[in-house]
PDB file of C-alpha atoms in Angstrom:
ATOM      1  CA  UNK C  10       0.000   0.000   0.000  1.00 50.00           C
ATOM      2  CA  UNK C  11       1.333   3.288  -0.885  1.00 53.00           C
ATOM      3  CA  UNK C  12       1.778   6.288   0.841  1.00 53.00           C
ATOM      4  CA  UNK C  13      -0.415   8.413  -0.628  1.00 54.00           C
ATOM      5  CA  UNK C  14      -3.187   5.378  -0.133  1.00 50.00           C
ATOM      6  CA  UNK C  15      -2.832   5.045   3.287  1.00 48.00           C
ATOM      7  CA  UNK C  16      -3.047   8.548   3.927  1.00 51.00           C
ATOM      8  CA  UNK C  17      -6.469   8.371   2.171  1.00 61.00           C
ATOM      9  CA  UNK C  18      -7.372   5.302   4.085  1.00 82.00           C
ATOM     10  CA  UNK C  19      -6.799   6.581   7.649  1.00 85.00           C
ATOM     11  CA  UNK C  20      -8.951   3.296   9.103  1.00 89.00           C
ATOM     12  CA  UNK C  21      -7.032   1.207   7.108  1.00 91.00           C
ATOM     13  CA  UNK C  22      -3.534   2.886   8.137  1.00 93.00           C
ATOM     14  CA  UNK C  23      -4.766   2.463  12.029  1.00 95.00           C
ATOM     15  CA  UNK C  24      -5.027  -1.424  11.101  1.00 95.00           C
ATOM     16  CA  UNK C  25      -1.548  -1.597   9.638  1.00 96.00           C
ATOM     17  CA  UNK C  26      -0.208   0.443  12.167  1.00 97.00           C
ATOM     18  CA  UNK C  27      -1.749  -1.939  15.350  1.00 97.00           C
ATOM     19  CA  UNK C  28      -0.855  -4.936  13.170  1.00 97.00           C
ATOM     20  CA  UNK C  29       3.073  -3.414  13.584  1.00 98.00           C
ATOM     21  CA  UNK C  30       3.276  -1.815  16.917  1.00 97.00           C
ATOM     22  CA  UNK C  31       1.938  -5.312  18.374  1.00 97.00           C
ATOM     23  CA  UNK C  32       4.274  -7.264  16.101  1.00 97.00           C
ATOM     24  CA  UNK C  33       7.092  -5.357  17.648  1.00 97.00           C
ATOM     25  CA  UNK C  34       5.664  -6.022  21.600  1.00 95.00           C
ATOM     26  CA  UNK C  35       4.924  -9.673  20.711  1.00 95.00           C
ATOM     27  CA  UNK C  36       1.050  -8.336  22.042  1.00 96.00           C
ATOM     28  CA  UNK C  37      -1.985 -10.482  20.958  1.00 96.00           C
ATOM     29  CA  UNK C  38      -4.264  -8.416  19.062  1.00 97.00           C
ATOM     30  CA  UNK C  39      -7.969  -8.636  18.375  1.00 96.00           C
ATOM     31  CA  UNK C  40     -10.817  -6.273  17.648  1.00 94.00           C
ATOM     32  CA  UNK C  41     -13.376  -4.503  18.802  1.00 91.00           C
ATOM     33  CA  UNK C  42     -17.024  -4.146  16.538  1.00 89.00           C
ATOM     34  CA  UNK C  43     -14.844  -2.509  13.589  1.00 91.00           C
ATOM     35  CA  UNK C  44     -11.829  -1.322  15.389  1.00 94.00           C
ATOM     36  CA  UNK C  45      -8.278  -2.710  16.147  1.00 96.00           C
ATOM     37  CA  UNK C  46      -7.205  -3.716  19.823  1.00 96.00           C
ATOM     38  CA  UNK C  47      -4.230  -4.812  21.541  1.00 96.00           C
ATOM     39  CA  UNK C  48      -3.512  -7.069  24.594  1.00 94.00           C
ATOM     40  CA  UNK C  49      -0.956  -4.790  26.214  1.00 90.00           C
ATOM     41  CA  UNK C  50       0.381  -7.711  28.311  1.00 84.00           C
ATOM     42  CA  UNK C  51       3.655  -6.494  29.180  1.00 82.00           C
ATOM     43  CA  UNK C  52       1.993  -3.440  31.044  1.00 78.00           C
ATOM     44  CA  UNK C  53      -1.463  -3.218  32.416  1.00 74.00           C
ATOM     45  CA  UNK C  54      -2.267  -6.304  31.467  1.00 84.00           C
ATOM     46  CA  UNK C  55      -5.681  -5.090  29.783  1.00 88.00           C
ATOM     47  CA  UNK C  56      -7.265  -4.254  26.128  1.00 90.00           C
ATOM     48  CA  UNK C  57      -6.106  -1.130  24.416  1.00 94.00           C
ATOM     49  CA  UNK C  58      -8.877  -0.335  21.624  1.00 96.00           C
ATOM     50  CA  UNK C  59      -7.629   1.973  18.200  1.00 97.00           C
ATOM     51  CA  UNK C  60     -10.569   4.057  16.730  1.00 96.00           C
ATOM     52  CA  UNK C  61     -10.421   5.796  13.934  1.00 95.00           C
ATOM     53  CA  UNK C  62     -12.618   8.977  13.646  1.00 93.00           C
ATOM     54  CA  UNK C  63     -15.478   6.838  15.349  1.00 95.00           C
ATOM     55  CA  UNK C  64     -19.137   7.812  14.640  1.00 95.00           C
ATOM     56  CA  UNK C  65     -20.897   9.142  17.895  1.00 96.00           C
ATOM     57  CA  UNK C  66     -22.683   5.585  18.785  1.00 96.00           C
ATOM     58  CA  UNK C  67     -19.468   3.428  18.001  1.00 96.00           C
ATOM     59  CA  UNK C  68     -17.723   6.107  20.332  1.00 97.00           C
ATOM     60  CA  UNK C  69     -19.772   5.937  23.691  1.00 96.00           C
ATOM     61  CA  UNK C  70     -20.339   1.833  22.980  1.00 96.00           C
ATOM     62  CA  UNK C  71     -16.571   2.247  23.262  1.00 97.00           C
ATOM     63  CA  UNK C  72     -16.212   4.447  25.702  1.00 96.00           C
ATOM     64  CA  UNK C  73     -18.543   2.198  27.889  1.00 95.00           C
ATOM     65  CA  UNK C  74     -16.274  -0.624  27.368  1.00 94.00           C
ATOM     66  CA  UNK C  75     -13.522   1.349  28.315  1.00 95.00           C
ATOM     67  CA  UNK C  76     -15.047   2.695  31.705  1.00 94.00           C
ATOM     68  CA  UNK C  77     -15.572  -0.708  33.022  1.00 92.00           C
ATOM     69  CA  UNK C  78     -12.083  -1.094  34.072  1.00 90.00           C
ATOM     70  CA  UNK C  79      -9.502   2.011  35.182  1.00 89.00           C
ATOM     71  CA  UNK C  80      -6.549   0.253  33.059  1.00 89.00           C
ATOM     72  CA  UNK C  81      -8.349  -0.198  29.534  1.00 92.00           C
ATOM     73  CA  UNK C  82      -7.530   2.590  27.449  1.00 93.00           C
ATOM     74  CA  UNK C  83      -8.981   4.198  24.097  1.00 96.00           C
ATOM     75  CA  UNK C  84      -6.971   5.574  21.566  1.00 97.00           C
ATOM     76  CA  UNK C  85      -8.516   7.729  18.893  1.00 97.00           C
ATOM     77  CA  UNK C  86      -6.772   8.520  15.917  1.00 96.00           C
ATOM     78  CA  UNK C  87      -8.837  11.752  14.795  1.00 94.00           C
ATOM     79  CA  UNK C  88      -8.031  15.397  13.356  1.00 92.00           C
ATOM     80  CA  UNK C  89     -10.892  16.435  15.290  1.00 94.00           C
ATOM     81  CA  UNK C  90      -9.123  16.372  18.723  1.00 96.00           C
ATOM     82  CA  UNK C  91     -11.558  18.562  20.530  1.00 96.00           C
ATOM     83  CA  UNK C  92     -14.891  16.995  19.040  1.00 97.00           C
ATOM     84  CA  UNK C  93     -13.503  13.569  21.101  1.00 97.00           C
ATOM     85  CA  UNK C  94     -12.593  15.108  24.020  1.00 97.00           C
ATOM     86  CA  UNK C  95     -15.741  16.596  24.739  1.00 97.00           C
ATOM     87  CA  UNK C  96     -17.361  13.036  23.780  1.00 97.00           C
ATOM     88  CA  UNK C  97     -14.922  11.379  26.357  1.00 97.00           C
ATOM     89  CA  UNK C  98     -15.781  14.050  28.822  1.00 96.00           C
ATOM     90  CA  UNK C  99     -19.650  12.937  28.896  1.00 95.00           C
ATOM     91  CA  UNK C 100     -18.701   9.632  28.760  1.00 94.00           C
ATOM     92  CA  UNK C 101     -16.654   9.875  32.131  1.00 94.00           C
ATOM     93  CA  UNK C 102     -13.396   9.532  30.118  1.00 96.00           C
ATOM     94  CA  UNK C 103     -10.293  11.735  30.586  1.00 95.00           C
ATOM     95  CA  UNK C 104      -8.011  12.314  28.195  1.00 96.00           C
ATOM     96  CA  UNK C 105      -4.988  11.176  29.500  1.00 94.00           C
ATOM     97  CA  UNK C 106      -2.912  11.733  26.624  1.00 94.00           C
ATOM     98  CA  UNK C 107      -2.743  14.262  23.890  1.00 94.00           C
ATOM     99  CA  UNK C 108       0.157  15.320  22.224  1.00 94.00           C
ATOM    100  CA  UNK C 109       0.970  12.683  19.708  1.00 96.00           C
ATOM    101  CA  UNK C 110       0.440  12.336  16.284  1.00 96.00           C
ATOM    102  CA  UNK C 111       0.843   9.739  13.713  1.00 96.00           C
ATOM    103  CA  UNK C 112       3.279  10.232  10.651  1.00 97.00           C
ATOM    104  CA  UNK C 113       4.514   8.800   7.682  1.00 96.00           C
ATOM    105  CA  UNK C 114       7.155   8.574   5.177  1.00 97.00           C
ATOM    106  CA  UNK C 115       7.444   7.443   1.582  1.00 96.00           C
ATOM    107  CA  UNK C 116      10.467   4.989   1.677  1.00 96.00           C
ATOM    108  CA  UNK C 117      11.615   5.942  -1.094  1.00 95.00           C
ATOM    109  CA  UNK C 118      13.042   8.783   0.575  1.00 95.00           C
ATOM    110  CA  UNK C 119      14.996   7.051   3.272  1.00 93.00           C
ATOM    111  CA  UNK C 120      18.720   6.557   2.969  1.00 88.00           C
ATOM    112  CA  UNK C 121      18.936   2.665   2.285  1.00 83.00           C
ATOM    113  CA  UNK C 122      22.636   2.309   3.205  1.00 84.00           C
ATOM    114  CA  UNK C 123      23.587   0.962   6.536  1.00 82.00           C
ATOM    115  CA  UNK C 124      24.901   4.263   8.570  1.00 87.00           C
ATOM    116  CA  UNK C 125      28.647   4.084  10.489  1.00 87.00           C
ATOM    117  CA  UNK C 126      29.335   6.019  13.709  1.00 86.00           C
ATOM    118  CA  UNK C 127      32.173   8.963  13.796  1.00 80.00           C
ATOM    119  CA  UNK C 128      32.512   8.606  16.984  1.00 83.00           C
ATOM    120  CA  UNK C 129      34.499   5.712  18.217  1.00 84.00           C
ATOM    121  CA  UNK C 130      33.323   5.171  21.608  1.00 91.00           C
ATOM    122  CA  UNK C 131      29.833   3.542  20.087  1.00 94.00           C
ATOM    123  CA  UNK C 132      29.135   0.327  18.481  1.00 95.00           C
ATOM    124  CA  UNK C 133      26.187  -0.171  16.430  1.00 96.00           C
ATOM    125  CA  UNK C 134      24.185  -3.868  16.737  1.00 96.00           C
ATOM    126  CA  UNK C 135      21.215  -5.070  14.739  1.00 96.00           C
ATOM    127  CA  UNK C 136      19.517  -8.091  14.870  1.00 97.00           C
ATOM    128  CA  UNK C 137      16.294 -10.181  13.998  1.00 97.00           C
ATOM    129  CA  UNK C 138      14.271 -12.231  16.509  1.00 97.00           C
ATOM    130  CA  UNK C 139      10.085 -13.407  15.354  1.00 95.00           C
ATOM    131  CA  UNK C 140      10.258 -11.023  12.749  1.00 96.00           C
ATOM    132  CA  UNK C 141      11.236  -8.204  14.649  1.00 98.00           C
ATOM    133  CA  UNK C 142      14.058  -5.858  13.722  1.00 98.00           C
ATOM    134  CA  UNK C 143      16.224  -4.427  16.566  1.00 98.00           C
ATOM    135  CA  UNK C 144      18.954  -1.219  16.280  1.00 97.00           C
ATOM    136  CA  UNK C 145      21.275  -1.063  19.258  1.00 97.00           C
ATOM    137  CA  UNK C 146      23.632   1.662  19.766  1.00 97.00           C
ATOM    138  CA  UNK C 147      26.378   1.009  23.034  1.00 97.00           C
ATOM    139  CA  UNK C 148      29.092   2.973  24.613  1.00 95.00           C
ATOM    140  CA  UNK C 149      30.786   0.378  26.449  1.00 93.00           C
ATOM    141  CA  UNK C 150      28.064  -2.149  28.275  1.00 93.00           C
ATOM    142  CA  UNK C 151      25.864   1.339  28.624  1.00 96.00           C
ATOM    143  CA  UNK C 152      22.902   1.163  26.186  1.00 97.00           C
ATOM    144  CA  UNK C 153      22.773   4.307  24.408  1.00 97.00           C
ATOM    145  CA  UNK C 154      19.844   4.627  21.799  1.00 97.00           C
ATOM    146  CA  UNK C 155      17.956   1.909  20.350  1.00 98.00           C
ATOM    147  CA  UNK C 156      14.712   1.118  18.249  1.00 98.00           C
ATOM    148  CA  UNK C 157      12.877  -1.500  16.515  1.00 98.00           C
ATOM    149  CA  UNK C 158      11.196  -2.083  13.242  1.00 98.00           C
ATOM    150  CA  UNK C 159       8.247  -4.586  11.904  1.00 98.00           C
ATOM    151  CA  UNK C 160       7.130  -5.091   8.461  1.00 98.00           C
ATOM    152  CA  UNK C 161       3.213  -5.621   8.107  1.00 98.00           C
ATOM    153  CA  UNK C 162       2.984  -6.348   3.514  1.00 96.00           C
ATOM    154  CA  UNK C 163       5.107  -3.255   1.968  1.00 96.00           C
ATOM    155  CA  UNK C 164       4.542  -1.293   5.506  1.00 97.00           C
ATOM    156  CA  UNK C 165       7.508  -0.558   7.671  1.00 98.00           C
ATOM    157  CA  UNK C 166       6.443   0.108  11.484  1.00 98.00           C
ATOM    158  CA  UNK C 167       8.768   1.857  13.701  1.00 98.00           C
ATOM    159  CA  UNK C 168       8.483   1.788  17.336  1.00 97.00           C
ATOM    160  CA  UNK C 169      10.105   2.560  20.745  1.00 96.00           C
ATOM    161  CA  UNK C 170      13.135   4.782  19.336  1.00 97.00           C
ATOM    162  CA  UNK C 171      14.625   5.773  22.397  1.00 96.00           C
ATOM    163  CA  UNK C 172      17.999   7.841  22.906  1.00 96.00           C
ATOM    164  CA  UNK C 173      18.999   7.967  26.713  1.00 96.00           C
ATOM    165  CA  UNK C 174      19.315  11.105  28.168  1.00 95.00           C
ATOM    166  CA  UNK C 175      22.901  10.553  28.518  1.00 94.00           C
ATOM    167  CA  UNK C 176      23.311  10.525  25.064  1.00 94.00           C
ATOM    168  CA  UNK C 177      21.009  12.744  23.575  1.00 92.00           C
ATOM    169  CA  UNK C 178      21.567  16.087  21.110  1.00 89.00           C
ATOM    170  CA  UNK C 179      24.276  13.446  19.471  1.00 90.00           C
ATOM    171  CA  UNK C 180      21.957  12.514  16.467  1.00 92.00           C
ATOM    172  CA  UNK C 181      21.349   9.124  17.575  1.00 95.00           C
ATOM    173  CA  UNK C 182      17.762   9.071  16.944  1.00 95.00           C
ATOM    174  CA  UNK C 183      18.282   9.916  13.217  1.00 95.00           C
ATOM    175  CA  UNK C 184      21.174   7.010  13.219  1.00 96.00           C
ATOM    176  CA  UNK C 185      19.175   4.524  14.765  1.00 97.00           C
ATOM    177  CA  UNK C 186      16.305   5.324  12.256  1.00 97.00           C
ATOM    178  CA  UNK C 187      18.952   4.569   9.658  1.00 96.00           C
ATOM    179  CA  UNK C 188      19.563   1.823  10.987  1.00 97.00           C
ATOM    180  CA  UNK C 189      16.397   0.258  10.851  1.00 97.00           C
ATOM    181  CA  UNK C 190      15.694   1.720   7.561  1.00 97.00           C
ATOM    182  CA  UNK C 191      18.343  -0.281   6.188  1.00 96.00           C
ATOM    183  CA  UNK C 192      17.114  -3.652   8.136  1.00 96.00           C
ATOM    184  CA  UNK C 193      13.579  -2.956   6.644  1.00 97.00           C
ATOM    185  CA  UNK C 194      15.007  -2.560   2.873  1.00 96.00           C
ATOM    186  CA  UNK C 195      15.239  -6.572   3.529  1.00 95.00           C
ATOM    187  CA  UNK C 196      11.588  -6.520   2.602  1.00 95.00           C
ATOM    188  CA  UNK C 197       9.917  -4.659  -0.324  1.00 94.00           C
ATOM    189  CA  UNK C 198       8.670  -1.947   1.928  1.00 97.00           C
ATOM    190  CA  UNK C 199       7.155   1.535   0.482  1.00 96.00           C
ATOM    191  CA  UNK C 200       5.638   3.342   3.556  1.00 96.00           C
ATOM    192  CA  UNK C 201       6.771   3.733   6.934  1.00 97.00           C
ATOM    193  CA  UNK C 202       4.503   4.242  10.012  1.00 97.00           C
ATOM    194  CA  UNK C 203       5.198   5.567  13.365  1.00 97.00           C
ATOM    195  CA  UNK C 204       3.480   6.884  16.351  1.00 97.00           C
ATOM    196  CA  UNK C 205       5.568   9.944  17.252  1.00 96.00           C
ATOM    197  CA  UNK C 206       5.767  11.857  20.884  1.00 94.00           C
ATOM    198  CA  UNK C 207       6.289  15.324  21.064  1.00 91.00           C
ATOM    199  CA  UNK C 208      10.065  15.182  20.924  1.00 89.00           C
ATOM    200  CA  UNK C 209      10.066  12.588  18.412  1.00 93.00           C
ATOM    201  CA  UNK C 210       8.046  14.798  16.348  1.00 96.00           C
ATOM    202  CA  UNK C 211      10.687  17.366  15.172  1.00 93.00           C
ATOM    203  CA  UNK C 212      12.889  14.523  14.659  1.00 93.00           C
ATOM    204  CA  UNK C 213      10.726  12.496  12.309  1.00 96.00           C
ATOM    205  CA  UNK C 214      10.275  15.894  10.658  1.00 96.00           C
ATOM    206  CA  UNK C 215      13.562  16.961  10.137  1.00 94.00           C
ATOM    207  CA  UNK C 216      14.029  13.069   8.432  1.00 95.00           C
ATOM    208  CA  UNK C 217      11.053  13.155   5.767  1.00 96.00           C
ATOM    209  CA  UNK C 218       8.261  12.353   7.541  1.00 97.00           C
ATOM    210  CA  UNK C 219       4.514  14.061   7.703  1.00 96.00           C
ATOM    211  CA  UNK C 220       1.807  14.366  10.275  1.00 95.00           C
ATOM    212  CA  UNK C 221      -1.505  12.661   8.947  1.00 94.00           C
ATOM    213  CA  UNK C 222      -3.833  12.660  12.482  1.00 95.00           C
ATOM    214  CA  UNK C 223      -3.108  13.502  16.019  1.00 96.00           C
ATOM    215  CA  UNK C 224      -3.346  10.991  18.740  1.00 97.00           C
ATOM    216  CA  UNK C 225      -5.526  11.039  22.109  1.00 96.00           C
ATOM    217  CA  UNK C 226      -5.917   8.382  24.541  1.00 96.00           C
ATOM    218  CA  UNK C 227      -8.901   8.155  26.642  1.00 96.00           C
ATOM    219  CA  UNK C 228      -9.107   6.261  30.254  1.00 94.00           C
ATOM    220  CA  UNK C 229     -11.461   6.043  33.678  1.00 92.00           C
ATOM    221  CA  UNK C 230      -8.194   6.635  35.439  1.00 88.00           C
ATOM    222  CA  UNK C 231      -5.924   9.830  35.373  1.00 80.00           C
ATOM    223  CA  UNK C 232      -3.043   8.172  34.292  1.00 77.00           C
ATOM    224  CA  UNK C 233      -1.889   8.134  30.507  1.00 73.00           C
ATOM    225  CA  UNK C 234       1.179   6.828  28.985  1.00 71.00           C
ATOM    226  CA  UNK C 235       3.563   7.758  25.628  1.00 71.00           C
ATOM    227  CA  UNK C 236       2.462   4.340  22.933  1.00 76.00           C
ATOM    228  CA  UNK C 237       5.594   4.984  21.003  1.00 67.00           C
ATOM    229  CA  UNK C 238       7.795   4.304  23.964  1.00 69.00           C
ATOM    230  CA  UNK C 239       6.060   3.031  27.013  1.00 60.00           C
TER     231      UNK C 239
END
């Protein structure tokens, strides 16, 4: 699926994007009347559900789903942010996160070469375990950045591209990017998908890619979380 497809199909590009964020966490996934949902095992232990632009019914039969339990969490993928806030809000929802966005990239554009490291004090390791691509970057035994990749058909989905703080403001997010660019040229990939924090944002920018919906997540509980690294 191209690009330029997805972007029209945002339901479509929610399913591909679940499909690879839960390939990368090894999560179970399921769904939810027309919607995408996750098992987020490795955390709360409960269903995360993915709507996208949801009409007002599927919303509150969601939203009562979600109330029934203080860990469940809904995540609407909408450029309508405010219309599903105030929906949550009469719902008993709180929006517990708000302030990520969904981007993409034609692949096309991405530098396919495997990148090297000036500086000789890190050491770059990638690897493949159950389909799952990993980017490590080290200074010694200290971890310094790292990231993962999972191909769902021609769709390349990053996730969790973390640069310690020790390390940061040394371009090892774009690196590790690279990186994983280059391990998901393996497969004939044309998009790439990401969920993208605030940070991350200016990064992904600066490297090609383009907003196409903001993110919120909705919960009975006060307590919200960052999907593209928690």
């Amino acid at each position: 699926m191209s690009p330029e497809t997805l972007v029209e199909d945002i339901t479509g590009l929610l399913e591909v994007w679940v499909a690879g964020w839960a390939g990368c966490r090894g999560y179970r996934t399921s769904t939810e009347g027309r919607f995408p949902a996750a098992l987020r095992s490795d955390t709360n232990g409960e269903w995360e559900v993915f709507a996208s632009e949801p009409t007002d019914d599927e919303f509150a039969a969601l939203a009562a789903r979600t109330a029934e339990s203080p860990a469940r969490v809904l995540t609407v993928l909408t450029n309508d942010p405010p219309r599903y806030a105030a929906l949550a809000a009469r719902q008993g929802l709180n929006v517990t996160s708000d302030s990520q966005t969904m981007m993409i990239v034609d692949m096309e554009t991405q530098d396919a070469e495997d990148p090297w490291l000036s500086d000789d004090d890190l050491s770059l390791s990638t690897y493949e375990q159950d389909g799952v691509h990993y980017a490590e970057v080290r200074s010694g035994d200290a971890l310094a950045a790292s990231g993962r990749v999972f191909v769902v058909g021609d769709t390349a989905v990053f996730d969790k591209i973390i640069t310690e703080p020790a390390f940061q403001r040394r371009g090892l997010g774009s690196f590790i990017m690279r990186a994983l660019a280059a391990q998901a040229f393996g497969h004939d990939v044309r998009a790439g998908l990401l969920l993208a924090s605030l940070d991350g944002q200016k990064l992904y920018s600066h490297l090609g890619w383009t907003t196409v919906a903001r993110v919120l997540m909705l919960s009975a509980s006060h307590d919200g979380a960052d999907l593209s690294l928690s």
